[in-house]
Tab-separated table of C-alpha atoms in Angstrom:
chain	number	residue	atom	x	y	z
T	9	GLY	CA	-2.105	-16.597	-7.279
T	10	ASN	CA	-0.421	-14.885	-4.339
T	11	SER	CA	-2.651	-13.725	-1.367
T	12	VAL	CA	-2.422	-12.180	2.043
T	13	THR	CA	-4.896	-13.113	5.061
T	14	GLN	CA	-4.927	-10.731	8.225
T	15	MET	CA	-6.681	-10.999	11.145
T	16	GLU	CA	-9.882	-9.038	11.278
T	17	GLY	CA	-9.996	-6.070	13.711
T	18	PRO	CA	-10.208	-3.689	15.327
T	19	VAL	CA	-7.793	-4.744	18.046
T	20	THR	CA	-8.469	-2.738	21.300
T	21	LEU	CA	-5.569	-2.730	23.712
T	22	SER	CA	-4.667	-0.727	26.848
T	23	GLU	CA	-1.220	1.071	26.911
T	24	GLU	CA	1.954	-1.468	27.844
T	25	ALA	CA	-0.132	-4.583	26.459
T	26	PHE	CA	1.296	-7.127	24.108
T	27	LEU	CA	0.323	-6.895	20.702
T	28	THR	CA	0.030	-9.748	17.948
T	29	ILE	CA	-1.582	-9.250	14.521
T	30	ASN	CA	-1.647	-12.333	12.365
T	31	CYS	CA	-0.718	-12.710	9.107
T	32	THR	CA	-0.511	-15.515	6.717
T	33	TYR	CA	0.189	-15.858	2.902
T	34	THR	CA	-0.069	-18.034	-0.222
T	35	ALA	CA	2.691	-17.559	-2.682
T	36	THR	CA	4.469	-19.600	-5.520
T	37	GLY	CA	8.304	-18.742	-5.239
T	38	TYR	CA	10.092	-16.854	-2.651
T	39	PRO	CA	8.161	-13.614	-2.046
T	40	SER	CA	9.369	-10.631	0.205
T	41	LEU	CA	7.002	-9.779	3.124
T	42	PHE	CA	6.237	-6.429	4.542
T	43	TRP	CA	4.279	-4.560	7.440
T	44	TYR	CA	3.154	-1.212	6.509
T	45	VAL	CA	1.436	1.204	9.010
T	46	GLN	CA	-1.300	3.891	8.019
T	47	TYR	CA	-2.205	6.775	10.178
T	48	PRO	CA	-5.419	8.411	9.778
T	49	GLY	CA	-6.000	10.423	6.678
T	50	GLU	CA	-2.178	9.732	5.661
T	51	GLY	CA	-0.404	7.358	3.015
T	52	LEU	CA	1.298	3.989	4.081
T	53	GLN	CA	4.640	3.998	5.549
T	54	LEU	CA	7.076	0.921	5.723
T	55	LEU	CA	7.193	-0.496	9.242
T	56	LEU	CA	9.455	-3.574	8.691
T	57	LYS	CA	10.186	-6.115	5.829
T	58	ALA	CA	12.101	-9.508	5.513
T	59	THR	CA	13.178	-11.016	1.983
T	60	LYS	CA	13.801	-14.722	2.926
T	61	ALA	CA	12.658	-17.453	5.134
T	62	ASP	CA	13.683	-17.068	9.044
T	63	ASP	CA	14.670	-13.426	8.529
T	64	LYS	CA	13.486	-11.027	11.365
T	65	GLY	CA	12.198	-7.423	10.279
T	66	SER	CA	12.179	-5.049	13.459
T	67	ASN	CA	11.447	-1.155	13.887
T	68	LYS	CA	10.262	0.831	16.691
T	69	GLY	CA	9.770	-2.168	18.920
T	70	PHE	CA	7.852	-3.966	16.240
T	71	GLU	CA	9.067	-7.437	15.269
T	72	ALA	CA	7.925	-10.158	12.551
T	73	THR	CA	9.555	-13.316	11.426
T	74	TYR	CA	9.294	-14.762	8.122
T	75	ARG	CA	8.083	-18.371	8.612
T	76	LYS	CA	8.117	-20.483	5.655
T	77	GLU	CA	6.869	-23.712	7.346
T	78	THR	CA	3.751	-22.067	8.545
T	79	THR	CA	3.384	-19.479	5.840
T	80	SER	CA	3.137	-16.662	8.341
T	81	PHE	CA	4.506	-13.040	9.074
T	82	HIS	CA	2.962	-11.925	12.429
T	83	LEU	CA	3.576	-8.531	13.651
T	84	GLU	CA	4.202	-8.286	17.409
T	85	LYS	CA	4.996	-5.533	20.002
T	86	GLY	CA	5.942	-6.038	23.466
T	87	SER	CA	4.554	-2.852	24.920
T	88	VAL	CA	2.150	-0.696	22.746
T	89	GLN	CA	1.845	3.188	22.984
T	90	VAL	CA	-1.236	5.207	22.486
T	91	SER	CA	0.864	6.485	19.429
T	92	ASP	CA	0.700	2.952	18.036
T	93	SER	CA	-2.996	3.297	17.125
T	94	ALA	CA	-3.237	3.266	13.297
T	95	VAL	CA	-4.161	0.632	10.201
T	96	TYR	CA	-1.590	-2.264	9.869
T	97	PHE	CA	-1.116	-3.679	6.368
T	98	CYS	CA	0.630	-7.114	5.788
T	99	ALA	CA	1.891	-7.391	2.222
T	100	LEU	CA	3.835	-9.451	-0.041
T	101	SER	CA	5.813	-9.251	-3.303
T	102	ARG	CA	4.424	-10.684	-6.683
T	103	ASN	CA	6.965	-12.486	-8.453
T	104	GLN	CA	8.738	-10.052	-10.589
T	105	ALA	CA	10.656	-6.910	-9.177
T	106	ARG	CA	9.045	-3.619	-9.577
T	107	THR	CA	5.595	-5.152	-9.733
T	108	ALA	CA	3.087	-3.904	-7.284
T	109	LEU	CA	2.577	-5.727	-3.827
T	110	ILE	CA	-0.302	-7.476	-2.812
T	111	PHE	CA	-1.986	-6.311	0.193
T	112	GLY	CA	-4.084	-7.786	3.177
T	113	LYS	CA	-7.130	-5.812	4.086
T	114	GLY	CA	-5.726	-4.208	7.029
T	115	THR	CA	-6.172	-4.344	10.665
T	116	THR	CA	-7.166	-1.412	12.879
T	117	LEU	CA	-5.351	-0.996	16.334
T	118	SER	CA	-6.787	1.261	18.741
T	119	VAL	CA	-4.653	1.793	22.116
T	120	SER	CA	-6.017	3.786	25.143
T	121	SER	CA	-4.210	5.139	27.980
S	13	ASP	CA	13.549	16.181	0.874
S	14	GLY	CA	12.978	13.536	-1.582
S	15	GLY	CA	9.482	12.068	-1.606
S	16	ILE	CA	6.094	11.840	-3.373
S	17	THR	CA	3.418	14.472	-3.783
S	18	GLN	CA	-0.048	13.892	-4.624
S	19	SER	CA	-2.514	16.646	-4.935
S	20	PRO	CA	-4.963	17.773	-4.535
S	21	LYS	CA	-5.529	16.128	-0.903
S	22	TYR	CA	-9.311	16.407	-1.363
S	23	LEU	CA	-11.349	16.311	-4.615
S	24	PHE	CA	-14.739	16.764	-5.370
S	25	ARG	CA	-16.289	15.662	-8.784
S	26	LYS	CA	-19.743	15.573	-10.232
S	27	GLU	CA	-21.122	12.501	-11.686
S	28	GLY	CA	-20.340	12.127	-15.595
S	29	GLN	CA	-16.903	14.244	-15.096
S	30	ASN	CA	-13.413	13.232	-15.645
S	31	VAL	CA	-10.952	14.176	-13.105
S	32	THR	CA	-7.307	13.795	-12.782
S	33	LEU	CA	-5.218	12.928	-9.854
S	34	SER	CA	-1.618	14.186	-9.627
S	35	CYS	CA	1.567	12.045	-8.648
S	36	GLU	CA	4.892	13.123	-8.719
S	37	GLN	CA	8.098	11.794	-7.278
S	38	ASN	CA	11.848	13.162	-6.812
S	39	LEU	CA	13.075	10.049	-5.584
S	40	ASN	CA	14.713	8.863	-9.217
S	41	HIS	CA	12.547	5.614	-8.771
S	42	ASP	CA	11.809	3.782	-12.262
S	43	ALA	CA	8.486	2.193	-11.245
S	44	MET	CA	5.183	3.918	-10.130
S	45	TYR	CA	1.819	2.542	-8.916
S	46	TRP	CA	-1.901	3.772	-8.205
S	47	TYR	CA	-3.776	1.852	-5.491
S	48	ARG	CA	-7.590	2.381	-4.526
S	49	GLN	CA	-8.397	2.113	-0.869
S	50	ASP	CA	-11.938	1.472	0.202
S	51	PRO	CA	-12.873	0.968	3.933
S	52	GLY	CA	-12.345	-2.633	4.996
S	53	GLN	CA	-10.866	-3.576	1.567
S	54	GLY	CA	-7.217	-2.891	1.743
S	55	LEU	CA	-5.312	-1.659	-1.314
S	56	ARG	CA	-6.181	-2.669	-4.950
S	57	LEU	CA	-3.977	-2.087	-7.665
S	58	ILE	CA	-5.434	0.112	-10.535
S	59	TYR	CA	-2.345	0.707	-12.929
S	60	TYR	CA	1.314	0.606	-12.752
S	61	SER	CA	4.471	1.591	-14.729
S	62	GLN	CA	7.783	0.204	-14.672
S	63	ILE	CA	9.497	2.641	-16.981
S	64	VAL	CA	8.702	5.713	-18.709
S	65	ASN	CA	6.050	5.699	-21.756
S	66	ASP	CA	4.945	2.076	-20.706
S	67	PHE	CA	2.357	0.953	-18.114
S	68	GLN	CA	0.206	-2.079	-17.417
S	69	LYS	CA	-3.454	-2.699	-16.115
S	70	GLY	CA	-3.646	-4.029	-12.294
S	71	ASP	CA	-6.414	-5.464	-10.941
S	72	ILE	CA	-9.289	-2.980	-11.164
S	73	ALA	CA	-8.320	-0.826	-14.165
S	74	GLU	CA	-11.506	-0.304	-15.729
S	75	GLY	CA	-12.795	3.135	-15.580
S	76	TYR	CA	-9.076	4.363	-15.166
S	77	SER	CA	-6.550	5.580	-17.384
S	78	VAL	CA	-2.788	6.909	-16.933
S	79	SER	CA	0.225	8.145	-18.765
S	80	ARG	CA	3.954	7.979	-17.983
S	81	GLU	CA	5.535	10.955	-20.195
S	82	LYS	CA	8.216	11.669	-17.711
S	83	LYS	CA	10.031	9.368	-14.905
S	84	GLU	CA	8.839	11.784	-12.108
S	85	SER	CA	4.995	11.712	-12.980
S	86	PHE	CA	2.341	9.216	-13.150
S	87	PRO	CA	-1.320	11.041	-13.509
S	88	LEU	CA	-4.210	8.922	-12.976
S	89	THR	CA	-7.569	9.856	-14.688
S	90	VAL	CA	-10.754	8.741	-13.173
S	91	THR	CA	-13.134	8.628	-16.044
S	92	SER	CA	-16.966	8.831	-16.011
S	93	ALA	CA	-16.891	5.038	-17.054
S	94	GLN	CA	-15.944	4.273	-13.426
S	95	LYS	CA	-19.153	3.361	-11.714
S	96	ASN	CA	-17.995	3.828	-8.194
S	97	PRO	CA	-15.130	6.226	-8.075
S	98	THR	CA	-15.543	7.628	-4.457
S	99	ALA	CA	-12.407	6.462	-2.544
S	100	PHE	CA	-8.958	7.364	-1.315
S	101	TYR	CA	-6.285	6.992	-4.092
S	102	LEU	CA	-2.909	6.390	-3.229
S	103	CYS	CA	0.256	6.483	-5.428
S	104	ALA	CA	3.646	4.769	-4.761
S	105	SER	CA	6.975	4.259	-6.518
S	106	THR	CA	10.013	1.924	-5.942
S	107	ARG	CA	13.185	1.858	-7.471
S	108	GLU	CA	14.561	-1.585	-7.198
S	109	GLY	CA	13.432	-4.688	-5.098
S	110	TYR	CA	10.056	-4.711	-3.791
S	111	GLU	CA	9.874	-1.977	-1.143
S	112	GLN	CA	7.349	0.852	-2.105
S	113	PHE	CA	7.189	4.599	-0.896
S	114	PHE	CA	3.785	5.907	-0.681
S	115	GLY	CA	2.305	9.623	-1.234
S	116	PRO	CA	-0.118	11.077	1.245
S	117	GLY	CA	-3.134	10.132	-0.980
S	118	THR	CA	-5.847	11.959	-2.441
S	119	ARG	CA	-9.697	11.595	-1.104
S	120	LEU	CA	-11.872	11.536	-4.198
S	121	THR	CA	-15.654	12.231	-3.385
S	122	VAL	CA	-18.377	12.028	-6.335
S	123	LEU	CA	-21.352	14.377	-5.540
């Protein structure tokens, strides 16, 4: 079945450092891929998405490219801020619309000034 | 503003009691979902509903029940049969495609 594997955290960075959070997936068909972010005590917010191979999703300085050949969707940001400290989840769609997403276990990012 | 509301934010329950978590959305979304989040475990699907009066079990449905009598509402009942109910519960919805919108969550603690 479909599954998502994320790098384990926590990831600890200084402000303005470069961020990469690795995400690989296993899927049949052509899933859509997502990154969600969760701030402490809150629900999840969609950060970015990509619906087909080679698509690049981007938002708030974060980027991720849907790589079918390596089954990856790594999250990157060129210069992190303290306000980026949160838990990041990679997710993919199941094979039918309106069915639930499959989530990775989440990666905690902590940015210090 | 459109969105998803969950209430209460914090909920305490004694062992052996059933408890119902509320989820309401005014986004006119057809599909709704319940997830459970435990530390280091990511999100796991409990139940989902694609249309009114219909719902399906997710990956960890045992000890939970749901209803979908209205498009806007998808309450989750945690029954006494759920062996380890202390967790953070998240409700989500979607209209078309795969993108999901999440509520703020309810933290349930069993005393």
